[in-house]
Amino acid sequence: MIPACLSDDWTLCPEREDISAEFTRLLTAAQEGGATIAECLMIARHLESSDDRSWHREWKRLAQANRQRAEAAFAEGHLASAQRNWLRAMNYYGAAAMPLDQADERRWVAVLTMQECARRYLSARSPAGEVVTIPWLDGHALQGYFLPAPSGSARAPTVICIGEPGHRKEEFLYKLVPHARERGFSMLALDLFGDRRDDYIDVLLRRGDLESAIPCVMDHLEARGDVDFARVGIIADGWGSSFVARAVLQEPRLAAAVCDGGLWDLHERAFFASRFALSDVGIVPVPHAPLMASSADCPVLITLGEDGWLKADRARQLVQSSRHGASDVMLKVFTAAETGAAQAHADNPSLANEYIFDWLESRLGAAARRI
């Protein structure tokens, strides 16, 4: 039975867009092992309207239950069950932190516990994953999770997965790792926070050179003995900015990229030009030249949903008008009829990620050993 707090279209708390979006994310996470539908619906029945304290309390309680099951399974040698429960606990702790203010200590405690669950998950895998620290800015380093391909010792094609500013990397462990593993890829999951609290995002957003992080990541991968450095791709998860697209311009060592292709940079340029009736859009300030207006050799895949922020027709127009500058730019639009049509494919990320990793496999090549 659908809980009374849910609408017919499974929207939770229609008056709270953030809460409803997070609940949708949790439901879709069940497809990849980051939640269970039964547990999500159980929590929905216990929530007190859209009260943030109730939201935090209920998801934290559920996270603790999954964490305890993980520890018990691990102690008894049931590593598969331990990994599954740590992934769910990690995701539920992230949900518990979501509505709290950045200065709220409970938010930071939830984030730290989420990260501890991620580390426990990494240690239980075979081959085990590791936490890596990558120098970036003075006084601030990137932090990531490196998950070797199933082949273990062999050099493997590798995919970098990084979120937009404000996005934490733990979600990738259930959302993207299975797709990488099934294709014999290693994966490096990253965010821009390092070991900082959520309010550090304000510092990052004042910077105009976020793309400078990617060459540092490539330097790290080049030094590893388990990475086939001729076959390294990158996925920018989310559509908040074009910093990964700008990084592709500066990083010739990338073999493939899934990002917005600079569409937001192009969209902003066109908007300002039309707003002020400018005949020369080249004088409109944007952070850097957009990827599709350059001569970058790296193959690029752009995916979006037809119901997202940037309308599909507008995206097609931008790609078509800029295609002359790029050798290999592909646009895939997910329609409402097939799902995956919401912003960032929030309604069905599994479908989009299957397409994305199939495209990466065609560009990077499959590893010799699969599971």
Short mmCIF file of N, CA and C in Angstrom, two decimals, residues 113-258:
data_model
loop_
_atom_site.label_atom_id
_atom_site.label_comp_id
_atom_site.label_asym_id
_atom_site.label_seq_id
_atom_site.Cartn_x
_atom_site.Cartn_y
_atom_site.Cartn_z
N THR A 113 30.08 9.42 9.20
CA THR A 113 29.64 8.03 9.33
C THR A 113 29.39 7.43 7.96
N MET A 114 28.83 8.21 7.05
CA MET A 114 28.66 7.77 5.67
C MET A 114 30.00 7.37 5.06
N GLN A 115 31.01 8.18 5.28
CA GLN A 115 32.33 7.89 4.72
C GLN A 115 32.97 6.68 5.37
N GLU A 116 32.71 6.46 6.65
CA GLU A 116 33.22 5.26 7.31
C GLU A 116 32.58 4.00 6.71
N CYS A 117 31.27 4.06 6.41
CA CYS A 117 30.61 2.93 5.76
C CYS A 117 31.22 2.68 4.39
N ALA A 118 31.56 3.74 3.67
CA ALA A 118 32.19 3.59 2.36
C ALA A 118 33.54 2.90 2.49
N ARG A 119 34.31 3.27 3.49
CA ARG A 119 35.63 2.65 3.69
C ARG A 119 35.49 1.17 4.05
N ARG A 120 34.50 0.85 4.85
CA ARG A 120 34.28 -0.54 5.22
C ARG A 120 33.88 -1.35 3.98
N TYR A 121 33.06 -0.75 3.13
CA TYR A 121 32.68 -1.41 1.88
C TYR A 121 33.91 -1.68 1.02
N LEU A 122 34.79 -0.68 0.89
CA LEU A 122 35.99 -0.84 0.07
C LEU A 122 36.86 -1.99 0.58
N SER A 123 36.98 -2.10 1.89
CA SER A 123 37.86 -3.12 2.48
C SER A 123 37.30 -4.53 2.30
N ALA A 124 35.98 -4.65 2.12
CA ALA A 124 35.36 -5.97 1.99
C ALA A 124 35.32 -6.46 0.55
N ARG A 125 35.66 -5.60 -0.39
CA ARG A 125 35.64 -6.00 -1.81
C ARG A 125 36.85 -6.86 -2.15
N SER A 126 36.75 -7.56 -3.26
CA SER A 126 37.88 -8.32 -3.78
C SER A 126 37.97 -8.10 -5.29
N PRO A 127 39.06 -7.43 -5.74
CA PRO A 127 40.13 -6.85 -4.93
C PRO A 127 39.65 -5.63 -4.15
N ALA A 128 40.30 -5.38 -3.03
CA ALA A 128 39.87 -4.30 -2.15
C ALA A 128 40.08 -2.94 -2.82
N GLY A 129 39.19 -2.01 -2.48
CA GLY A 129 39.38 -0.63 -2.93
C GLY A 129 40.26 0.12 -1.95
N GLU A 130 40.60 1.35 -2.31
CA GLU A 130 41.46 2.15 -1.42
C GLU A 130 41.04 3.61 -1.47
N VAL A 131 41.34 4.30 -0.38
CA VAL A 131 41.14 5.75 -0.32
C VAL A 131 42.42 6.41 -0.80
N VAL A 132 42.30 7.34 -1.74
CA VAL A 132 43.48 8.02 -2.28
C VAL A 132 43.37 9.52 -2.03
N THR A 133 44.51 10.13 -1.81
CA THR A 133 44.60 11.58 -1.64
C THR A 133 45.42 12.14 -2.78
N ILE A 134 44.88 13.16 -3.46
CA ILE A 134 45.51 13.71 -4.66
C ILE A 134 45.76 15.20 -4.45
N PRO A 135 47.00 15.64 -4.42
CA PRO A 135 47.28 17.08 -4.24
C PRO A 135 46.61 17.91 -5.32
N TRP A 136 46.07 19.05 -4.89
CA TRP A 136 45.41 19.95 -5.86
C TRP A 136 45.78 21.40 -5.54
N LEU A 137 45.07 22.04 -4.64
CA LEU A 137 45.33 23.43 -4.29
C LEU A 137 46.24 23.50 -3.08
N ASP A 138 46.85 24.66 -2.87
CA ASP A 138 47.64 24.86 -1.67
C ASP A 138 46.73 24.71 -0.45
N GLY A 139 47.05 23.74 0.40
CA GLY A 139 46.26 23.53 1.61
C GLY A 139 44.99 22.73 1.40
N HIS A 140 44.77 22.22 0.18
CA HIS A 140 43.56 21.44 -0.06
C HIS A 140 43.84 20.36 -1.09
N ALA A 141 43.58 19.11 -0.70
CA ALA A 141 43.78 17.97 -1.59
C ALA A 141 42.45 17.33 -1.91
N LEU A 142 42.39 16.68 -3.07
CA LEU A 142 41.23 15.88 -3.43
C LEU A 142 41.29 14.54 -2.70
N GLN A 143 40.14 13.97 -2.49
CA GLN A 143 40.08 12.63 -1.90
C GLN A 143 39.19 11.76 -2.77
N GLY A 144 39.61 10.54 -3.00
CA GLY A 144 38.84 9.67 -3.87
C GLY A 144 38.87 8.23 -3.41
N TYR A 145 38.02 7.41 -4.04
CA TYR A 145 38.00 5.98 -3.82
C TYR A 145 38.42 5.30 -5.12
N PHE A 146 39.50 4.54 -5.07
CA PHE A 146 39.94 3.80 -6.25
C PHE A 146 39.50 2.36 -6.11
N LEU A 147 38.76 1.88 -7.09
CA LEU A 147 38.24 0.51 -7.08
C LEU A 147 38.83 -0.24 -8.26
N PRO A 148 39.76 -1.16 -8.00
CA PRO A 148 40.42 -1.88 -9.11
C PRO A 148 39.43 -2.73 -9.90
N ALA A 149 39.77 -2.97 -11.15
CA ALA A 149 38.99 -3.86 -11.99
C ALA A 149 39.03 -5.27 -11.43
N PRO A 150 38.09 -6.13 -11.80
CA PRO A 150 38.08 -7.51 -11.29
C PRO A 150 39.37 -8.26 -11.55
N SER A 151 40.09 -7.89 -12.61
CA SER A 151 41.33 -8.59 -12.94
C SER A 151 42.41 -8.37 -11.90
N GLY A 152 42.27 -7.32 -11.08
CA GLY A 152 43.20 -7.10 -9.97
C GLY A 152 44.54 -6.54 -10.39
N SER A 153 45.50 -7.39 -10.72
CA SER A 153 46.87 -6.94 -10.93
C SER A 153 47.11 -6.34 -12.31
N ALA A 154 46.31 -6.71 -13.30
CA ALA A 154 46.56 -6.24 -14.67
C ALA A 154 46.23 -4.76 -14.81
N ARG A 155 46.92 -4.09 -15.73
CA ARG A 155 46.57 -2.71 -16.05
C ARG A 155 45.22 -2.68 -16.75
N ALA A 156 44.32 -1.87 -16.25
CA ALA A 156 42.94 -1.89 -16.75
C ALA A 156 42.53 -0.51 -17.22
N PRO A 157 41.63 -0.44 -18.21
CA PRO A 157 41.03 0.85 -18.55
C PRO A 157 40.32 1.40 -17.31
N THR A 158 40.35 2.71 -17.17
CA THR A 158 39.89 3.33 -15.92
C THR A 158 38.97 4.50 -16.22
N VAL A 159 37.92 4.62 -15.42
CA VAL A 159 36.96 5.70 -15.55
C VAL A 159 37.01 6.58 -14.30
N ILE A 160 37.20 7.87 -14.51
CA ILE A 160 37.11 8.86 -13.42
C ILE A 160 35.66 9.30 -13.32
N CYS A 161 35.10 9.26 -12.14
CA CYS A 161 33.73 9.73 -11.91
C CYS A 161 33.77 10.86 -10.91
N ILE A 162 33.32 12.02 -11.32
CA ILE A 162 33.38 13.19 -10.45
C ILE A 162 32.07 13.96 -10.55
N GLY A 163 31.59 14.44 -9.41
CA GLY A 163 30.34 15.18 -9.39
C GLY A 163 30.57 16.67 -9.51
N GLU A 164 29.48 17.36 -9.66
CA GLU A 164 29.54 18.81 -9.71
C GLU A 164 29.88 19.37 -8.33
N PRO A 165 30.27 20.63 -8.22
CA PRO A 165 30.56 21.22 -6.92
C PRO A 165 29.39 21.03 -5.97
N GLY A 166 29.67 20.51 -4.76
CA GLY A 166 28.63 20.25 -3.78
C GLY A 166 28.16 18.81 -3.75
N HIS A 167 28.60 18.02 -4.71
CA HIS A 167 28.20 16.61 -4.79
C HIS A 167 29.28 15.75 -4.16
N ARG A 168 28.88 14.82 -3.29
CA ARG A 168 29.84 13.92 -2.66
C ARG A 168 29.95 12.60 -3.41
N LYS A 169 31.12 12.01 -3.35
CA LYS A 169 31.50 10.87 -4.18
C LYS A 169 30.87 9.56 -3.76
N GLU A 170 30.38 9.45 -2.52
CA GLU A 170 29.93 8.15 -2.02
C GLU A 170 28.81 7.55 -2.88
N GLU A 171 27.96 8.39 -3.45
CA GLU A 171 26.86 7.89 -4.27
C GLU A 171 27.35 7.04 -5.44
N PHE A 172 28.54 7.32 -5.95
CA PHE A 172 29.05 6.58 -7.09
C PHE A 172 29.32 5.12 -6.77
N LEU A 173 29.50 4.79 -5.49
CA LEU A 173 29.86 3.42 -5.12
C LEU A 173 28.75 2.43 -5.43
N TYR A 174 27.51 2.85 -5.36
CA TYR A 174 26.44 1.96 -5.79
C TYR A 174 25.91 2.33 -7.17
N LYS A 175 26.00 3.60 -7.52
CA LYS A 175 25.38 4.09 -8.76
C LYS A 175 26.18 3.74 -10.00
N LEU A 176 27.52 3.79 -9.91
CA LEU A 176 28.36 3.62 -11.09
C LEU A 176 29.33 2.45 -11.02
N VAL A 177 29.73 2.07 -9.83
CA VAL A 177 30.71 0.98 -9.70
C VAL A 177 30.24 -0.31 -10.37
N PRO A 178 28.97 -0.74 -10.20
CA PRO A 178 28.57 -1.99 -10.87
C PRO A 178 28.74 -1.95 -12.38
N HIS A 179 28.45 -0.80 -12.99
CA HIS A 179 28.59 -0.68 -14.44
C HIS A 179 30.06 -0.77 -14.86
N ALA A 180 30.94 -0.16 -14.08
CA ALA A 180 32.37 -0.23 -14.39
C ALA A 180 32.90 -1.65 -14.20
N ARG A 181 32.51 -2.28 -13.12
CA ARG A 181 33.01 -3.62 -12.82
C ARG A 181 32.57 -4.63 -13.87
N GLU A 182 31.33 -4.55 -14.30
CA GLU A 182 30.81 -5.50 -15.29
C GLU A 182 31.56 -5.42 -16.62
N ARG A 183 32.18 -4.28 -16.89
CA ARG A 183 32.89 -4.10 -18.15
C ARG A 183 34.41 -4.20 -17.98
N GLY A 184 34.85 -4.59 -16.80
CA GLY A 184 36.27 -4.77 -16.56
C GLY A 184 37.04 -3.49 -16.36
N PHE A 185 36.35 -2.40 -16.03
CA PHE A 185 37.01 -1.12 -15.79
C PHE A 185 37.40 -0.98 -14.32
N SER A 186 38.49 -0.30 -14.07
CA SER A 186 38.74 0.28 -12.75
C SER A 186 38.00 1.60 -12.68
N MET A 187 37.74 2.09 -11.46
CA MET A 187 37.03 3.35 -11.32
C MET A 187 37.63 4.18 -10.19
N LEU A 188 37.74 5.46 -10.44
CA LEU A 188 38.16 6.42 -9.41
C LEU A 188 37.01 7.37 -9.16
N ALA A 189 36.40 7.27 -7.97
CA ALA A 189 35.28 8.13 -7.59
C ALA A 189 35.81 9.32 -6.80
N LEU A 190 35.45 10.52 -7.23
CA LEU A 190 36.02 11.74 -6.65
C LEU A 190 34.94 12.77 -6.35
N ASP A 191 35.23 13.67 -5.42
CA ASP A 191 34.49 14.92 -5.31
C ASP A 191 35.50 16.02 -5.04
N LEU A 192 35.04 17.24 -4.99
CA LEU A 192 35.94 18.38 -4.81
C LEU A 192 36.14 18.75 -3.35
N PHE A 193 35.42 18.11 -2.43
CA PHE A 193 35.46 18.50 -1.03
C PHE A 193 36.77 18.12 -0.33
N GLY A 194 37.40 17.01 -0.75
CA GLY A 194 38.51 16.49 0.03
C GLY A 194 37.98 16.03 1.38
N ASP A 195 38.62 16.48 2.47
CA ASP A 195 38.14 16.12 3.80
C ASP A 195 37.44 17.30 4.48
N ARG A 196 36.93 18.24 3.67
CA ARG A 196 36.31 19.45 4.22
C ARG A 196 34.82 19.26 4.47
N ARG A 197 34.28 20.15 5.30
CA ARG A 197 32.84 20.17 5.57
C ARG A 197 32.10 20.76 4.37
N ASP A 198 30.78 20.65 4.42
CA ASP A 198 29.96 21.07 3.29
C ASP A 198 30.05 22.57 3.01
N ASP A 199 30.33 23.37 4.02
CA ASP A 199 30.38 24.81 3.78
C ASP A 199 31.61 25.22 2.96
N TYR A 200 32.54 24.27 2.73
CA TYR A 200 33.70 24.59 1.89
C TYR A 200 33.29 24.82 0.44
N ILE A 201 32.07 24.41 0.10
CA ILE A 201 31.58 24.62 -1.26
C ILE A 201 31.57 26.11 -1.60
N ASP A 202 31.34 26.97 -0.61
CA ASP A 202 31.33 28.40 -0.87
C ASP A 202 32.70 28.89 -1.35
N VAL A 203 33.75 28.32 -0.78
CA VAL A 203 35.11 28.66 -1.21
C VAL A 203 35.35 28.18 -2.63
N LEU A 204 34.94 26.95 -2.91
CA LEU A 204 35.16 26.38 -4.25
C LEU A 204 34.43 27.16 -5.33
N LEU A 205 33.19 27.56 -5.03
CA LEU A 205 32.40 28.24 -6.04
C LEU A 205 32.93 29.63 -6.38
N ARG A 206 33.77 30.17 -5.53
CA ARG A 206 34.38 31.48 -5.83
C ARG A 206 35.58 31.34 -6.76
N ARG A 207 36.02 30.10 -6.98
CA ARG A 207 37.16 29.88 -7.85
C ARG A 207 36.70 29.83 -9.30
N GLY A 208 37.57 30.25 -10.18
CA GLY A 208 37.25 30.19 -11.60
C GLY A 208 38.03 29.12 -12.34
N ASP A 209 38.67 28.23 -11.58
CA ASP A 209 39.55 27.25 -12.23
C ASP A 209 39.33 25.84 -11.67
N LEU A 210 38.09 25.46 -11.45
CA LEU A 210 37.83 24.12 -10.92
C LEU A 210 38.38 23.04 -11.84
N GLU A 211 38.44 23.34 -13.12
CA GLU A 211 38.93 22.35 -14.08
C GLU A 211 40.39 21.98 -13.84
N SER A 212 41.12 22.79 -13.07
CA SER A 212 42.52 22.48 -12.78
C SER A 212 42.68 21.22 -11.95
N ALA A 213 41.58 20.72 -11.36
CA ALA A 213 41.65 19.49 -10.58
C ALA A 213 41.93 18.28 -11.45
N ILE A 214 41.44 18.30 -12.69
CA ILE A 214 41.50 17.09 -13.51
C ILE A 214 42.93 16.73 -13.94
N PRO A 215 43.78 17.67 -14.36
CA PRO A 215 45.16 17.28 -14.63
C PRO A 215 45.87 16.68 -13.43
N CYS A 216 45.54 17.13 -12.23
CA CYS A 216 46.12 16.53 -11.01
C CYS A 216 45.69 15.08 -10.86
N VAL A 217 44.42 14.82 -11.17
CA VAL A 217 43.91 13.44 -11.12
C VAL A 217 44.62 12.58 -12.16
N MET A 218 44.81 13.12 -13.34
CA MET A 218 45.49 12.36 -14.39
C MET A 218 46.94 12.06 -14.01
N ASP A 219 47.60 13.00 -13.36
CA ASP A 219 48.97 12.76 -12.89
C ASP A 219 48.99 11.57 -11.92
N HIS A 220 48.00 11.52 -11.05
CA HIS A 220 47.92 10.41 -10.08
C HIS A 220 47.73 9.08 -10.81
N LEU A 221 46.82 9.03 -11.76
CA LEU A 221 46.57 7.78 -12.47
C LEU A 221 47.76 7.35 -13.31
N GLU A 222 48.46 8.32 -13.88
CA GLU A 222 49.62 7.99 -14.72
C GLU A 222 50.71 7.30 -13.91
N ALA A 223 50.78 7.62 -12.61
CA ALA A 223 51.82 7.06 -11.76
C ALA A 223 51.45 5.67 -11.21
N ARG A 224 50.23 5.24 -11.42
CA ARG A 224 49.80 3.95 -10.88
C ARG A 224 50.21 2.82 -11.83
N GLY A 225 50.52 1.68 -11.23
CA GLY A 225 50.90 0.52 -12.03
C GLY A 225 49.75 -0.34 -12.47
N ASP A 226 48.52 -0.03 -12.00
CA ASP A 226 47.37 -0.87 -12.34
C ASP A 226 46.40 -0.17 -13.29
N VAL A 227 46.82 0.94 -13.90
CA VAL A 227 45.97 1.70 -14.81
C VAL A 227 46.55 1.65 -16.22
N ASP A 228 45.72 1.28 -17.18
CA ASP A 228 46.10 1.38 -18.59
C ASP A 228 45.90 2.84 -18.98
N PHE A 229 46.96 3.62 -18.94
CA PHE A 229 46.82 5.06 -19.04
C PHE A 229 46.42 5.53 -20.43
N ALA A 230 46.55 4.67 -21.42
CA ALA A 230 46.09 5.04 -22.77
C ALA A 230 44.57 4.94 -22.87
N ARG A 231 43.92 4.36 -21.84
CA ARG A 231 42.47 4.16 -21.87
C ARG A 231 41.84 4.68 -20.57
N VAL A 232 41.87 6.00 -20.41
CA VAL A 232 41.27 6.65 -19.24
C VAL A 232 40.16 7.58 -19.73
N GLY A 233 38.96 7.39 -19.19
CA GLY A 233 37.83 8.25 -19.50
C GLY A 233 37.32 8.95 -18.26
N ILE A 234 36.39 9.88 -18.46
CA ILE A 234 35.86 10.64 -17.34
C ILE A 234 34.35 10.82 -17.51
N ILE A 235 33.64 10.75 -16.39
CA ILE A 235 32.21 11.01 -16.36
C ILE A 235 31.97 12.17 -15.41
N ALA A 236 31.30 13.21 -15.89
CA ALA A 236 30.86 14.32 -15.02
C ALA A 236 29.41 14.04 -14.66
N ASP A 237 29.16 13.70 -13.42
CA ASP A 237 27.81 13.33 -13.00
C ASP A 237 27.07 14.57 -12.54
N GLY A 238 26.05 14.96 -13.27
CA GLY A 238 25.29 16.17 -12.93
C GLY A 238 25.50 17.25 -13.96
N TRP A 239 24.69 18.32 -13.84
CA TRP A 239 24.71 19.37 -14.85
C TRP A 239 24.84 20.76 -14.24
N GLY A 240 25.57 20.89 -13.15
CA GLY A 240 25.64 22.18 -12.49
C GLY A 240 26.60 23.16 -13.15
N SER A 241 27.58 22.67 -13.89
CA SER A 241 28.55 23.56 -14.53
C SER A 241 29.23 22.81 -15.65
N SER A 242 30.15 23.45 -16.32
CA SER A 242 30.89 22.85 -17.42
C SER A 242 32.36 22.67 -17.09
N PHE A 243 32.71 22.54 -15.80
CA PHE A 243 34.14 22.54 -15.47
C PHE A 243 34.85 21.30 -16.02
N VAL A 244 34.18 20.15 -16.10
CA VAL A 244 34.82 18.98 -16.67
C VAL A 244 35.00 19.17 -18.19
N ALA A 245 34.01 19.76 -18.84
CA ALA A 245 34.15 20.04 -20.27
C ALA A 245 35.33 20.97 -20.52
N ARG A 246 35.51 21.95 -19.65
CA ARG A 246 36.66 22.85 -19.81
C ARG A 246 37.96 22.10 -19.56
N ALA A 247 37.93 21.12 -18.65
CA ALA A 247 39.14 20.35 -18.37
C ALA A 247 39.56 19.52 -19.57
N VAL A 248 38.59 19.04 -20.34
CA VAL A 248 38.92 18.24 -21.51
C VAL A 248 39.75 19.05 -22.50
N LEU A 249 39.50 20.35 -22.56
CA LEU A 249 40.29 21.22 -23.44
C LEU A 249 41.76 21.25 -23.04
N GLN A 250 42.01 21.12 -21.73
CA GLN A 250 43.37 21.27 -21.21
C GLN A 250 44.08 19.94 -21.01
N GLU A 251 43.34 18.83 -21.16
CA GLU A 251 43.89 17.52 -20.79
C GLU A 251 43.88 16.56 -21.98
N PRO A 252 44.95 16.56 -22.77
CA PRO A 252 44.99 15.70 -23.97
C PRO A 252 45.14 14.22 -23.63
N ARG A 253 45.40 13.89 -22.37
CA ARG A 253 45.60 12.48 -22.00
C ARG A 253 44.28 11.72 -21.84
N LEU A 254 43.14 12.41 -21.81
CA LEU A 254 41.85 11.74 -21.69
C LEU A 254 41.47 11.08 -23.01
N ALA A 255 40.97 9.84 -22.92
CA ALA A 255 40.59 9.09 -24.13
C ALA A 255 39.11 9.19 -24.45
N ALA A 256 38.29 9.60 -23.49
CA ALA A 256 36.85 9.74 -23.70
C ALA A 256 36.27 10.54 -22.54
N ALA A 257 35.18 11.26 -22.80
CA ALA A 257 34.56 12.08 -21.76
C ALA A 257 33.05 12.07 -21.91
N VAL A 258 32.37 11.96 -20.78
CA VAL A 258 30.92 12.10 -20.71
C VAL A 258 30.65 13.33 -19.85
#
